[in-house]
Amino acid sequence: QVQLVESGGGLVQPGGSLRLLCAASGSRFSIYTMGWYRQAPGKQQRELVAHITTGGGTNYANSVKGRFTISRDNANNTVYLQMNSLKPEDTAVYYCNGVLIRFGWGQGTQVTVSS
């Protein structure tokens, strides 16, 4: 089983940047495709915004393509999300989790984009 802890969120002005970090426990972390999800205010569903395969292949939702970059460090059981050119509509709680196999959800990290 994998346990996940997200961090790095905060309040940022439009156009700013943040780097999110997901720390995963578990010895088999490297075999999972991992993703970053977000849940916007007032929405019940979480949206997958980026994912990265075990081999490092990446894919992004159209809403974040060209602005967000996902990466992983298997040696340290970590997944990152570099977010640039942030917009108010990026405001959400961000979570990491597996994509093909889901684990228990962490507490998430709040990202607020506002002037």
mmCIF file of C-alpha atoms in Angstrom:
data_model
loop_
_atom_site.group_PDB
_atom_site.id
_atom_site.type_symbol
_atom_site.label_atom_id
_atom_site.label_comp_id
_atom_site.label_asym_id
_atom_site.label_seq_id
_atom_site.Cartn_x
_atom_site.Cartn_y
_atom_site.Cartn_z
ATOM 1 C CA GLN A 1 0.000 0.000 0.000
ATOM 2 C CA VAL A 2 1.099 3.569 -0.684
ATOM 3 C CA GLN A 3 0.389 6.553 1.559
ATOM 4 C CA LEU A 4 0.512 10.052 0.125
ATOM 5 C CA VAL A 5 1.254 13.481 1.626
ATOM 6 C CA GLU A 6 0.934 16.624 -0.486
ATOM 7 C CA SER A 7 2.547 20.003 0.251
ATOM 8 C CA GLY A 8 3.626 23.227 -1.392
ATOM 9 C CA GLY A 9 0.327 24.998 -1.909
ATOM 10 C CA GLY A 10 -0.405 28.566 -0.959
ATOM 11 C CA LEU A 11 -1.778 31.921 -2.030
ATOM 12 C CA VAL A 12 -0.292 33.339 -5.223
ATOM 13 C CA GLN A 13 -1.170 36.185 -7.555
ATOM 14 C CA PRO A 14 -2.295 35.517 -11.130
ATOM 15 C CA GLY A 15 0.748 34.830 -13.290
ATOM 16 C CA GLY A 16 2.700 33.443 -10.366
ATOM 17 C CA SER A 17 4.208 30.018 -9.802
ATOM 18 C CA LEU A 18 4.077 27.248 -7.231
ATOM 19 C CA ARG A 19 5.740 23.865 -6.944
ATOM 20 C CA LEU A 20 3.755 21.087 -5.337
ATOM 21 C CA LEU A 21 5.331 18.024 -3.790
ATOM 22 C CA CYS A 22 3.834 14.615 -3.137
ATOM 23 C CA ALA A 23 5.727 12.351 -0.767
ATOM 24 C CA ALA A 24 4.799 8.688 -1.054
ATOM 25 C CA SER A 25 5.557 5.877 1.339
ATOM 26 C CA GLY A 26 5.855 2.324 0.108
ATOM 27 C CA SER A 27 8.640 0.358 -1.460
ATOM 28 C CA ARG A 28 6.962 -0.156 -4.845
ATOM 29 C CA PHE A 29 6.210 3.475 -5.666
ATOM 30 C CA SER A 30 8.201 3.401 -8.904
ATOM 31 C CA ILE A 31 5.900 0.871 -10.584
ATOM 32 C CA TYR A 32 2.838 3.120 -10.517
ATOM 33 C CA THR A 33 1.646 5.742 -12.961
ATOM 34 C CA MET A 34 1.062 8.782 -10.761
ATOM 35 C CA GLY A 35 -1.116 11.802 -11.273
ATOM 36 C CA TRP A 36 -2.025 15.166 -9.853
ATOM 37 C CA TYR A 37 -5.710 15.820 -9.372
ATOM 38 C CA ARG A 38 -7.571 18.909 -8.271
ATOM 39 C CA GLN A 39 -10.950 19.625 -6.751
ATOM 40 C CA ALA A 40 -12.223 23.130 -7.391
ATOM 41 C CA PRO A 41 -14.461 24.972 -4.913
ATOM 42 C CA GLY A 42 -18.051 23.815 -5.119
ATOM 43 C CA LYS A 43 -17.227 20.801 -7.303
ATOM 44 C CA GLN A 44 -17.643 17.260 -6.079
ATOM 45 C CA GLN A 45 -15.376 15.535 -8.564
ATOM 46 C CA ARG A 46 -11.631 15.611 -8.718
ATOM 47 C CA GLU A 47 -10.100 16.407 -12.103
ATOM 48 C CA LEU A 48 -6.932 14.679 -13.300
ATOM 49 C CA VAL A 49 -4.710 17.488 -14.553
ATOM 50 C CA ALA A 50 -1.400 15.684 -15.157
ATOM 51 C CA HIS A 51 0.048 12.217 -14.976
ATOM 52 C CA ILE A 52 3.427 10.557 -15.380
ATOM 53 C CA THR A 53 4.139 6.943 -16.239
ATOM 54 C CA THR A 54 6.774 4.714 -14.740
ATOM 55 C CA GLY A 55 8.972 5.484 -17.736
ATOM 56 C CA GLY A 56 8.563 9.237 -17.399
ATOM 57 C CA GLY A 57 5.975 9.804 -20.111
ATOM 58 C CA THR A 58 3.646 12.684 -19.297
ATOM 59 C CA ASN A 59 0.186 13.858 -20.235
ATOM 60 C CA TYR A 60 -1.775 16.980 -19.323
ATOM 61 C CA ALA A 61 -5.311 18.251 -19.321
ATOM 62 C CA ASN A 62 -5.860 20.919 -21.961
ATOM 63 C CA SER A 63 -6.567 23.467 -19.238
ATOM 64 C CA VAL A 64 -2.995 23.237 -17.884
ATOM 65 C CA LYS A 65 -0.982 22.196 -20.934
ATOM 66 C CA GLY A 66 2.030 24.418 -21.446
ATOM 67 C CA ARG A 67 1.817 25.828 -17.909
ATOM 68 C CA PHE A 68 2.186 22.798 -15.614
ATOM 69 C CA THR A 69 4.982 20.236 -15.557
ATOM 70 C CA ILE A 70 4.829 16.933 -13.703
ATOM 71 C CA SER A 71 7.963 15.053 -12.729
ATOM 72 C CA ARG A 72 8.948 12.238 -10.413
ATOM 73 C CA ASP A 73 11.944 11.114 -8.389
ATOM 74 C CA ASN A 74 11.587 7.392 -7.851
ATOM 75 C CA ALA A 75 14.664 7.182 -5.636
ATOM 76 C CA ASN A 76 12.981 9.516 -3.168
ATOM 77 C CA ASN A 77 9.366 8.403 -3.728
ATOM 78 C CA THR A 78 8.333 11.901 -4.775
ATOM 79 C CA VAL A 79 6.133 13.434 -7.452
ATOM 80 C CA TYR A 80 6.259 17.137 -8.268
ATOM 81 C CA LEU A 81 3.953 19.550 -10.053
ATOM 82 C CA GLN A 82 5.534 22.780 -11.254
ATOM 83 C CA MET A 83 2.765 25.283 -11.913
ATOM 84 C CA ASN A 84 3.537 28.454 -13.863
ATOM 85 C CA SER A 85 1.369 31.266 -15.217
ATOM 86 C CA LEU A 86 -1.274 30.473 -12.640
ATOM 87 C CA LYS A 87 -4.829 31.650 -13.227
ATOM 88 C CA PRO A 88 -7.701 32.195 -10.796
ATOM 89 C CA GLU A 89 -9.407 29.129 -12.268
ATOM 90 C CA ASP A 90 -6.505 27.008 -11.032
ATOM 91 C CA THR A 91 -7.734 27.599 -7.488
ATOM 92 C CA ALA A 92 -8.424 24.186 -5.976
ATOM 93 C CA VAL A 93 -7.244 21.581 -3.521
ATOM 94 C CA TYR A 94 -4.569 19.535 -5.259
ATOM 95 C CA TYR A 95 -4.018 15.837 -4.608
ATOM 96 C CA CYS A 96 -1.684 13.217 -5.951
ATOM 97 C CA ASN A 97 -2.671 9.604 -6.436
ATOM 98 C CA GLY A 98 -2.202 6.674 -8.707
ATOM 99 C CA VAL A 99 -3.959 6.691 -12.054
ATOM 100 C CA LEU A 100 -4.461 3.040 -13.039
ATOM 101 C CA ILE A 101 -4.484 1.991 -9.385
ATOM 102 C CA ARG A 102 -5.790 4.394 -6.732
ATOM 103 C CA PHE A 103 -4.632 4.567 -3.130
ATOM 104 C CA GLY A 104 -6.141 6.297 -0.135
ATOM 105 C CA TRP A 105 -6.379 10.034 -0.707
ATOM 106 C CA GLY A 106 -4.062 12.349 1.197
ATOM 107 C CA GLN A 107 -5.175 15.601 2.777
ATOM 108 C CA GLY A 108 -4.332 17.589 -0.344
ATOM 109 C CA THR A 109 -2.758 21.029 -0.543
ATOM 110 C CA GLN A 110 -4.727 24.228 -1.129
ATOM 111 C CA VAL A 111 -3.774 26.438 -4.056
ATOM 112 C CA THR A 112 -5.420 29.844 -4.219
ATOM 113 C CA VAL A 113 -4.770 32.175 -7.138
ATOM 114 C CA SER A 114 -6.043 35.650 -6.395
ATOM 115 C CA SER A 115 -4.968 39.251 -6.548
#
